[in-house]
Amino acid sequence: MKIAVLPGDGIGPEIVAEAVKVLQRLEADGLRLTLEWGAVGGNAYASHGSPLPEATLKLAKAADAVLFGAVGDPRFDTLDRHLRPEQAILGLRKNLGLFANLRPALLYAELASASSLKPEIVAGLDILIVRELTGDIYFGQPRGRRKSPDGAFQGADEAFDTMRYSRPEIERIAEVAFQAARARKAAGHPGKVTSVDKANVLETFQFWKDVVTEVHAQYPDVQLEHMYVDNAAMQLVREPKKFDVIVTGNMFGDILSDEAAMLTGSIGMLPSASLNAERRGLYEPSHGSAPDIAGKGVANPLATILSAAMMLRYSLGEPEAATRIERAVQTVLRQGMRTADIAEPGTRTVGTAAMGDAVVAALG
Ligand code: IPM
Ligand code: MG
């Protein structure tokens, strides 16, 4: 099984190195993996003149799965849109057809008091955000802009991005959500999908709501509710455990998944899977490149390590190895080990590499 490893910018290389340690440990136990590295993001722009060089795209397309760190670097914020580091991840999603982004928000019992919400509000939280990833205003047309020659908007008259969704795009993401809710129901969850929209204002999301309702006819065993995005943002901090599976568009999903991440104590804990129709996928932490702490060895590698576990489960057919990693993460948390983002009185604060080593040791 071939894995394309794309560390990217900021803390990306540090956290990916720890996930790779974990994978290499599983290799030593007999798992067959071939890891191949590629340049991506601001680094790739600096070395190759493009945030997503041809060679990297080729590598990603040929691989069984992609393990991705993060992209984004303020040094490149003034570049034209198509050269910015963020275009690397957007280009990978589009080119590999990775339309289904699964962002589970799961609270480890050990971190109940690390959340900014009261422990009783979040204890036992286990929800899944299904974010559509290759449509919406992210990939709108035309990207009409009038810029001055230096790339800035000074003196420009307007800027716009269009929001659109096609029926098949909504149908396939709704199906992923209903199937996920069905599978979760079998495992004891309520079996409910909350479709988040802004149908009261936007035509795109009235259409979204109608199509999701149509698809629901095939899933009578799953409950469907609709919620406006502003209300959903509020309910997520008011009573997050009322949710089971949330399905929403690219933009709302981006925002709500950051919010949901914080419920679990730290965005440094949340993995994600981005899957295409063949279930090939890209796996990345839900957080970004965190340039403010890059290179300091303090970033939390657990979201990336847990993303590697999702990769083993969803794309590589190795659910047992995935569970082994998830248990090891739980073990180190129980041992009281914490990176700075989740540190609390009475716990032991460790750096990125020490956390990775601890997970490897806990694999047993
Ligand atoms: C995410 C990130 C990306 C997004 C950025 C880096 C383009 O915020 O994966 O959530 O907006 O999708
Ligand atoms: Mg985001």
Coordinates of C-alpha atoms in Angstrom, one line a residue, residues 1-185:
M1 CA 0.0 0.0 0.0
K2 CA 1.4 3.3 -1.1
I3 CA 1.0 6.4 1.0
A4 CA 1.8 9.9 -0.3
V5 CA 3.1 11.9 2.7
L6 CA 2.7 15.6 2.2
P7 CA 3.8 17.5 5.4
G8 CA 3.4 21.1 4.0
D9 CA 3.9 24.3 6.0
G10 CA 4.1 25.6 9.6
I11 CA 3.7 22.8 12.1
G12 CA 2.9 20.3 9.3
P13 CA 6.3 18.7 9.1
E14 CA 6.5 18.3 12.9
I15 CA 3.2 16.6 13.4
V16 CA 3.4 14.5 10.3
A17 CA 6.8 13.2 11.5
E18 CA 5.0 11.8 14.6
A19 CA 2.3 10.1 12.6
V20 CA 5.0 8.6 10.4
K21 CA 6.7 7.2 13.5
V22 CA 3.5 5.5 14.5
L23 CA 3.1 4.0 11.0
Q24 CA 6.7 2.8 10.9
R25 CA 6.1 1.1 14.2
L26 CA 3.1 -0.8 12.7
E27 CA 5.4 -1.6 9.7
A28 CA 7.8 -3.2 12.1
D29 CA 4.9 -5.4 13.2
G30 CA 4.2 -6.6 9.7
L31 CA 2.0 -3.9 8.1
R32 CA 3.1 -3.4 4.5
L33 CA 3.4 0.3 3.6
T34 CA 5.4 2.3 1.2
L35 CA 5.8 6.0 2.1
E36 CA 6.7 8.6 -0.5
W37 CA 7.2 12.2 0.3
G38 CA 6.0 15.2 -1.7
A39 CA 6.2 19.0 -1.5
V40 CA 3.1 21.0 -1.0
G41 CA 1.9 24.5 0.1
G42 CA 4.2 27.5 0.6
N43 CA 7.2 25.3 0.8
A44 CA 6.4 23.9 -2.6
Y45 CA 5.9 27.4 -4.0
A46 CA 9.3 28.5 -2.6
S47 CA 11.1 25.5 -4.1
H48 CA 9.0 24.7 -7.3
G49 CA 7.1 27.9 -8.0
S50 CA 3.7 26.2 -7.4
P51 CA 1.9 25.3 -4.2
L52 CA 0.8 22.0 -5.8
P53 CA 3.6 20.9 -8.2
E54 CA 2.7 18.4 -11.0
A55 CA 4.9 15.8 -9.3
T56 CA 3.1 16.0 -6.1
L57 CA -0.3 15.7 -7.8
K58 CA 0.9 12.7 -9.7
L59 CA 2.2 11.1 -6.5
A60 CA -1.1 11.7 -4.7
K61 CA -3.1 10.3 -7.6
A62 CA -1.0 7.2 -7.7
A63 CA -1.2 6.5 -4.0
D64 CA -3.7 4.4 -2.1
A65 CA -4.0 7.3 0.4
V66 CA -2.6 10.7 1.2
L67 CA -1.3 11.7 4.6
F68 CA -1.4 15.5 4.7
G69 CA -0.1 17.9 7.3
A70 CA -1.2 21.5 6.8
V71 CA -0.7 24.4 4.4
G72 CA -0.7 28.1 5.0
D73 CA 2.1 30.6 5.5
P74 CA 1.6 34.4 6.1
R75 CA 4.7 35.1 4.0
F76 CA 2.7 34.2 0.9
D77 CA -0.6 36.0 1.8
T78 CA 0.0 38.7 -0.8
L79 CA 0.4 36.3 -3.7
D80 CA -2.3 36.0 -6.3
R81 CA -5.0 33.6 -5.2
H82 CA -3.9 30.7 -7.4
L83 CA -0.4 30.7 -6.0
R84 CA -1.3 30.8 -2.3
P85 CA -0.4 27.8 -0.2
E86 CA -4.2 27.0 0.5
Q87 CA -4.6 26.3 -3.2
A88 CA -2.6 23.1 -2.7
I89 CA -5.2 21.5 -0.5
L90 CA -8.1 22.8 -2.6
G91 CA -6.4 21.5 -5.7
L92 CA -5.9 18.1 -4.2
R93 CA -9.5 17.9 -3.1
K94 CA -10.8 18.9 -6.5
N95 CA -8.4 16.8 -8.5
L96 CA -8.9 13.6 -6.5
G97 CA -12.6 14.1 -6.3
L98 CA -12.5 14.1 -2.5
F99 CA -16.1 15.4 -2.0
A100 CA -16.8 13.8 1.4
N101 CA -15.1 15.3 4.4
L102 CA -15.6 13.4 7.7
R103 CA -14.8 15.4 10.8
P104 CA -15.6 13.4 13.9
A105 CA -15.8 15.5 17.1
L106 CA -15.1 13.0 19.9
L107 CA -14.4 14.0 23.5
Y108 CA -11.9 11.8 25.2
A109 CA -13.2 11.5 28.8
E110 CA -9.7 12.5 30.0
L111 CA -10.1 15.9 28.3
A112 CA -13.6 16.8 29.6
S113 CA -12.3 19.7 31.7
A114 CA -9.9 21.0 28.9
S115 CA -13.0 22.1 26.9
S116 CA -14.0 25.8 27.2
L117 CA -17.5 24.5 28.0
K118 CA -18.7 23.0 31.2
P119 CA -17.7 19.3 31.5
E120 CA -21.4 18.2 31.8
I121 CA -22.2 19.9 28.5
V122 CA -19.5 18.0 26.6
A123 CA -18.9 14.8 28.6
G124 CA -19.5 11.8 26.3
L125 CA -19.7 14.0 23.1
D126 CA -19.4 11.9 19.9
I127 CA -20.7 13.6 16.8
L128 CA -19.8 13.5 13.2
I129 CA -19.6 16.4 10.8
V130 CA -20.0 15.5 7.1
R131 CA -18.8 18.5 5.1
E132 CA -19.2 18.7 1.4
L133 CA -15.7 19.5 0.1
T134 CA -15.6 20.1 -3.7
G135 CA -18.5 22.5 -4.3
D136 CA -20.1 25.6 -2.9
I137 CA -18.7 29.1 -2.8
Y138 CA -15.2 27.6 -2.5
F139 CA -15.3 26.6 -6.1
G140 CA -17.6 29.3 -7.5
Q141 CA -17.4 30.8 -10.9
P142 CA -16.5 33.2 -12.2
R143 CA -14.0 34.5 -9.6
G144 CA -14.5 38.0 -10.8
R145 CA -12.0 40.4 -9.4
R146 CA -10.4 43.6 -10.4
K147 CA -7.1 44.1 -8.8
S148 CA -4.4 46.7 -9.1
P149 CA -1.1 45.5 -10.7
D150 CA 0.5 44.7 -7.3
G151 CA -2.3 42.2 -6.6
A152 CA -4.0 44.3 -3.9
F153 CA -7.6 45.5 -3.9
Q154 CA -6.8 49.2 -3.4
G155 CA -9.0 51.1 -5.8
A156 CA -10.9 48.0 -7.0
D157 CA -14.7 48.5 -7.5
E158 CA -15.9 45.1 -6.3
A159 CA -15.0 41.4 -5.7
F160 CA -17.3 38.4 -5.8
D161 CA -17.5 34.7 -5.4
T162 CA -20.5 32.7 -6.6
M163 CA -22.2 30.0 -4.5
R164 CA -23.6 27.0 -6.4
Y165 CA -24.5 23.4 -5.9
S166 CA -25.6 20.8 -8.4
R167 CA -28.1 18.1 -7.7
P168 CA -25.6 15.2 -7.9
E169 CA -23.2 17.0 -5.6
I170 CA -25.9 17.3 -2.9
E171 CA -27.2 13.8 -3.5
R172 CA -23.9 12.0 -3.0
I173 CA -23.0 13.9 0.2
A174 CA -26.5 13.3 1.6
E175 CA -26.0 9.6 1.0
V176 CA -22.7 9.6 2.8
A177 CA -24.4 11.3 5.8
F178 CA -27.4 9.0 5.9
Q179 CA -25.2 5.9 5.6
A180 CA -22.9 7.2 8.3
A181 CA -26.0 7.8 10.6
R182 CA -27.3 4.3 9.8
A183 CA -23.9 2.7 10.7
R184 CA -23.7 4.8 13.9
K185 CA -27.3 3.8 14.8

